[in-house]
Amino acid sequence: MDGGVPLGTQEERLRQLAAIRRRATRVAVALVREPFSASTHEQMRAFVAEDADEALALAQELVALPEDVLRGWMDRLCRDGRRGEDPRRSGTAGGWVAGGEGAAG
């Protein structure tokens, strides 16, 4: 248990936040590529309606954890990410990687 929350629960929350981040990234890319399309507008509305509140709550929950807990997670995620790193992509900036998927997932 870290920060008063069971590890399995913490990891699930991190996965949820990573999935929401990937969806937000897809919306951001759509806003750059096709800012005036109906599809982009619908993606953005869906993200705000379905994900934005949960993302904010999860992020606030994580930020409230003790710094040593967050640093421990970051160290573990970095170690795990290096173990599964694709040698063809080494040295590239991939953003926060969770569950083996990149930011654009």
PDB file of C-alpha atoms in Angstrom:
ATOM      1  CA  MET A   1       0.000   0.000   0.000  1.00  0.00           C
ATOM      2  CA  ASP A   2       1.328   3.450  -0.920  1.00  0.00           C
ATOM      3  CA  GLY A   3      -0.253   6.728   0.132  1.00  0.00           C
ATOM      4  CA  GLY A   4      -3.084   4.875   1.908  1.00  0.00           C
ATOM      5  CA  VAL A   5      -4.425   3.271  -1.290  1.00  0.00           C
ATOM      6  CA  PRO A   6      -3.845  -0.407  -2.228  1.00  0.00           C
ATOM      7  CA  LEU A   7      -1.274  -0.825  -5.028  1.00  0.00           C
ATOM      8  CA  GLY A   8      -3.704  -2.583  -7.379  1.00  0.00           C
ATOM      9  CA  THR A   9      -6.136   0.302  -7.049  1.00  0.00           C
ATOM     10  CA  GLN A  10      -3.385   2.856  -7.667  1.00  0.00           C
ATOM     11  CA  GLU A  11      -2.223   1.023 -10.762  1.00  0.00           C
ATOM     12  CA  GLU A  12      -5.771   0.845 -12.098  1.00  0.00           C
ATOM     13  CA  ARG A  13      -6.164   4.596 -11.552  1.00  0.00           C
ATOM     14  CA  LEU A  14      -2.915   5.205 -13.409  1.00  0.00           C
ATOM     15  CA  ARG A  15      -4.165   3.040 -16.282  1.00  0.00           C
ATOM     16  CA  GLN A  16      -7.444   4.956 -16.365  1.00  0.00           C
ATOM     17  CA  LEU A  17      -5.615   8.278 -16.445  1.00  0.00           C
ATOM     18  CA  ALA A  18      -3.298   7.026 -19.205  1.00  0.00           C
ATOM     19  CA  ALA A  19      -6.290   5.890 -21.285  1.00  0.00           C
ATOM     20  CA  ILE A  20      -7.986   9.261 -20.824  1.00  0.00           C
ATOM     21  CA  ARG A  21      -4.738  10.980 -21.786  1.00  0.00           C
ATOM     22  CA  ARG A  22      -4.578   8.970 -25.012  1.00  0.00           C
ATOM     23  CA  ARG A  23      -8.170   9.982 -25.848  1.00  0.00           C
ATOM     24  CA  ALA A  24      -7.345  13.627 -25.104  1.00  0.00           C
ATOM     25  CA  THR A  25      -4.311  13.392 -27.372  1.00  0.00           C
ATOM     26  CA  ARG A  26      -6.464  12.034 -30.210  1.00  0.00           C
ATOM     27  CA  VAL A  27      -8.840  14.980 -29.776  1.00  0.00           C
ATOM     28  CA  ALA A  28      -5.907  17.417 -29.769  1.00  0.00           C
ATOM     29  CA  VAL A  29      -4.521  15.895 -32.970  1.00  0.00           C
ATOM     30  CA  ALA A  30      -7.959  16.123 -34.596  1.00  0.00           C
ATOM     31  CA  LEU A  31      -8.196  19.781 -33.566  1.00  0.00           C
ATOM     32  CA  VAL A  32      -4.903  20.477 -35.342  1.00  0.00           C
ATOM     33  CA  ARG A  33      -5.615  18.410 -38.445  1.00  0.00           C
ATOM     34  CA  GLU A  34      -9.302  19.203 -38.975  1.00  0.00           C
ATOM     35  CA  PRO A  35     -10.346  21.955 -36.553  1.00  0.00           C
ATOM     36  CA  PHE A  36     -13.658  22.702 -38.278  1.00  0.00           C
ATOM     37  CA  SER A  37     -14.919  19.212 -39.070  1.00  0.00           C
ATOM     38  CA  ALA A  38     -18.107  17.881 -37.528  1.00  0.00           C
ATOM     39  CA  SER A  39     -16.244  14.734 -36.469  1.00  0.00           C
ATOM     40  CA  THR A  40     -13.641  16.741 -34.545  1.00  0.00           C
ATOM     41  CA  HIS A  41     -16.371  18.754 -32.877  1.00  0.00           C
ATOM     42  CA  GLU A  42     -18.156  15.557 -31.823  1.00  0.00           C
ATOM     43  CA  GLN A  43     -14.914  13.997 -30.505  1.00  0.00           C
ATOM     44  CA  MET A  44     -14.250  17.092 -28.429  1.00  0.00           C
ATOM     45  CA  ARG A  45     -17.803  17.212 -27.041  1.00  0.00           C
ATOM     46  CA  ALA A  46     -17.641  13.494 -26.178  1.00  0.00           C
ATOM     47  CA  PHE A  47     -14.309  13.901 -24.406  1.00  0.00           C
ATOM     48  CA  VAL A  48     -15.590  16.801 -22.310  1.00  0.00           C
ATOM     49  CA  ALA A  49     -18.830  14.978 -21.486  1.00  0.00           C
ATOM     50  CA  GLU A  50     -17.321  11.565 -20.756  1.00  0.00           C
ATOM     51  CA  ASP A  51     -13.703  12.002 -19.670  1.00  0.00           C
ATOM     52  CA  ALA A  52     -12.814  15.501 -18.516  1.00  0.00           C
ATOM     53  CA  ASP A  53     -14.279  15.336 -14.995  1.00  0.00           C
ATOM     54  CA  GLU A  54     -12.784  11.902 -14.313  1.00  0.00           C
ATOM     55  CA  ALA A  55      -9.397  13.013 -15.645  1.00  0.00           C
ATOM     56  CA  LEU A  56      -9.393  16.038 -13.374  1.00  0.00           C
ATOM     57  CA  ALA A  57     -10.406  13.972 -10.330  1.00  0.00           C
ATOM     58  CA  LEU A  58      -7.770  11.300 -11.014  1.00  0.00           C
ATOM     59  CA  ALA A  59      -5.043  13.882 -11.620  1.00  0.00           C
ATOM     60  CA  GLN A  60      -5.904  15.740  -8.403  1.00  0.00           C
ATOM     61  CA  GLU A  61      -5.888  12.460  -6.496  1.00  0.00           C
ATOM     62  CA  LEU A  62      -2.435  11.596  -7.831  1.00  0.00           C
ATOM     63  CA  VAL A  63      -1.008  15.045  -7.149  1.00  0.00           C
ATOM     64  CA  ALA A  64      -2.224  14.799  -3.540  1.00  0.00           C
ATOM     65  CA  LEU A  65      -0.105  11.684  -2.920  1.00  0.00           C
ATOM     66  CA  PRO A  66       3.217  12.012  -1.103  1.00  0.00           C
ATOM     67  CA  GLU A  67       6.164  12.925  -3.332  1.00  0.00           C
ATOM     68  CA  ASP A  68       8.091   9.749  -2.456  1.00  0.00           C
ATOM     69  CA  VAL A  69       5.156   7.619  -3.661  1.00  0.00           C
ATOM     70  CA  LEU A  70       4.986   9.489  -6.970  1.00  0.00           C
ATOM     71  CA  ARG A  71       8.766   9.245  -7.454  1.00  0.00           C
ATOM     72  CA  GLY A  72       8.618   5.508  -6.769  1.00  0.00           C
ATOM     73  CA  TRP A  73       5.927   5.087  -9.441  1.00  0.00           C
ATOM     74  CA  MET A  74       7.897   7.167 -11.918  1.00  0.00           C
ATOM     75  CA  ASP A  75      11.018   5.084 -11.292  1.00  0.00           C
ATOM     76  CA  ARG A  76       9.075   1.849 -11.729  1.00  0.00           C
ATOM     77  CA  LEU A  77       7.327   3.074 -14.889  1.00  0.00           C
ATOM     78  CA  CYS A  78      10.662   4.143 -16.357  1.00  0.00           C
ATOM     79  CA  ARG A  79      12.239   0.768 -15.513  1.00  0.00           C
ATOM     80  CA  ASP A  80       9.261  -1.135 -16.929  1.00  0.00           C
ATOM     81  CA  GLY A  81       9.236   1.057 -20.040  1.00  0.00           C
ATOM     82  CA  ARG A  82      12.909   0.402 -20.721  1.00  0.00           C
ATOM     83  CA  ARG A  83      12.389  -3.345 -20.403  1.00  0.00           C
ATOM     84  CA  GLY A  84       9.726  -3.284 -23.090  1.00  0.00           C
ATOM     85  CA  GLU A  85      11.429  -0.647 -25.248  1.00  0.00           C
ATOM     86  CA  ASP A  86      11.503  -1.196 -28.973  1.00  0.00           C
ATOM     87  CA  PRO A  87      15.172  -0.896 -30.027  1.00  0.00           C
ATOM     88  CA  ARG A  88      14.093   0.809 -33.261  1.00  0.00           C
ATOM     89  CA  ARG A  89      12.646   3.660 -31.190  1.00  0.00           C
ATOM     90  CA  SER A  90      15.314   4.060 -28.507  1.00  0.00           C
ATOM     91  CA  GLY A  91      16.227   7.644 -27.883  1.00  0.00           C
ATOM     92  CA  THR A  92      12.888   9.026 -29.078  1.00  0.00           C
ATOM     93  CA  ALA A  93      10.608  11.082 -26.890  1.00  0.00           C
ATOM     94  CA  GLY A  94       7.469   9.005 -26.464  1.00  0.00           C
ATOM     95  CA  GLY A  95       5.798  10.818 -23.588  1.00  0.00           C
ATOM     96  CA  TRP A  96       4.296   8.984 -20.642  1.00  0.00           C
ATOM     97  CA  VAL A  97       4.018   5.318 -21.500  1.00  0.00           C
ATOM     98  CA  ALA A  98       1.617   3.077 -19.621  1.00  0.00           C
ATOM     99  CA  GLY A  99       0.636  -0.432 -20.561  1.00  0.00           C
ATOM    100  CA  GLY A 100       3.130  -0.432 -23.434  1.00  0.00           C
ATOM    101  CA  GLU A 101       1.246   2.133 -25.487  1.00  0.00           C
ATOM    102  CA  GLY A 102       2.536   5.533 -26.538  1.00  0.00           C
ATOM    103  CA  ALA A 103       0.753   8.817 -25.967  1.00  0.00           C
ATOM    104  CA  ALA A 104      -1.302   8.556 -29.167  1.00  0.00           C
ATOM    105  CA  GLY A 105      -2.112   4.887 -28.341  1.00  0.00           C
TER     106      GLY A 105
END
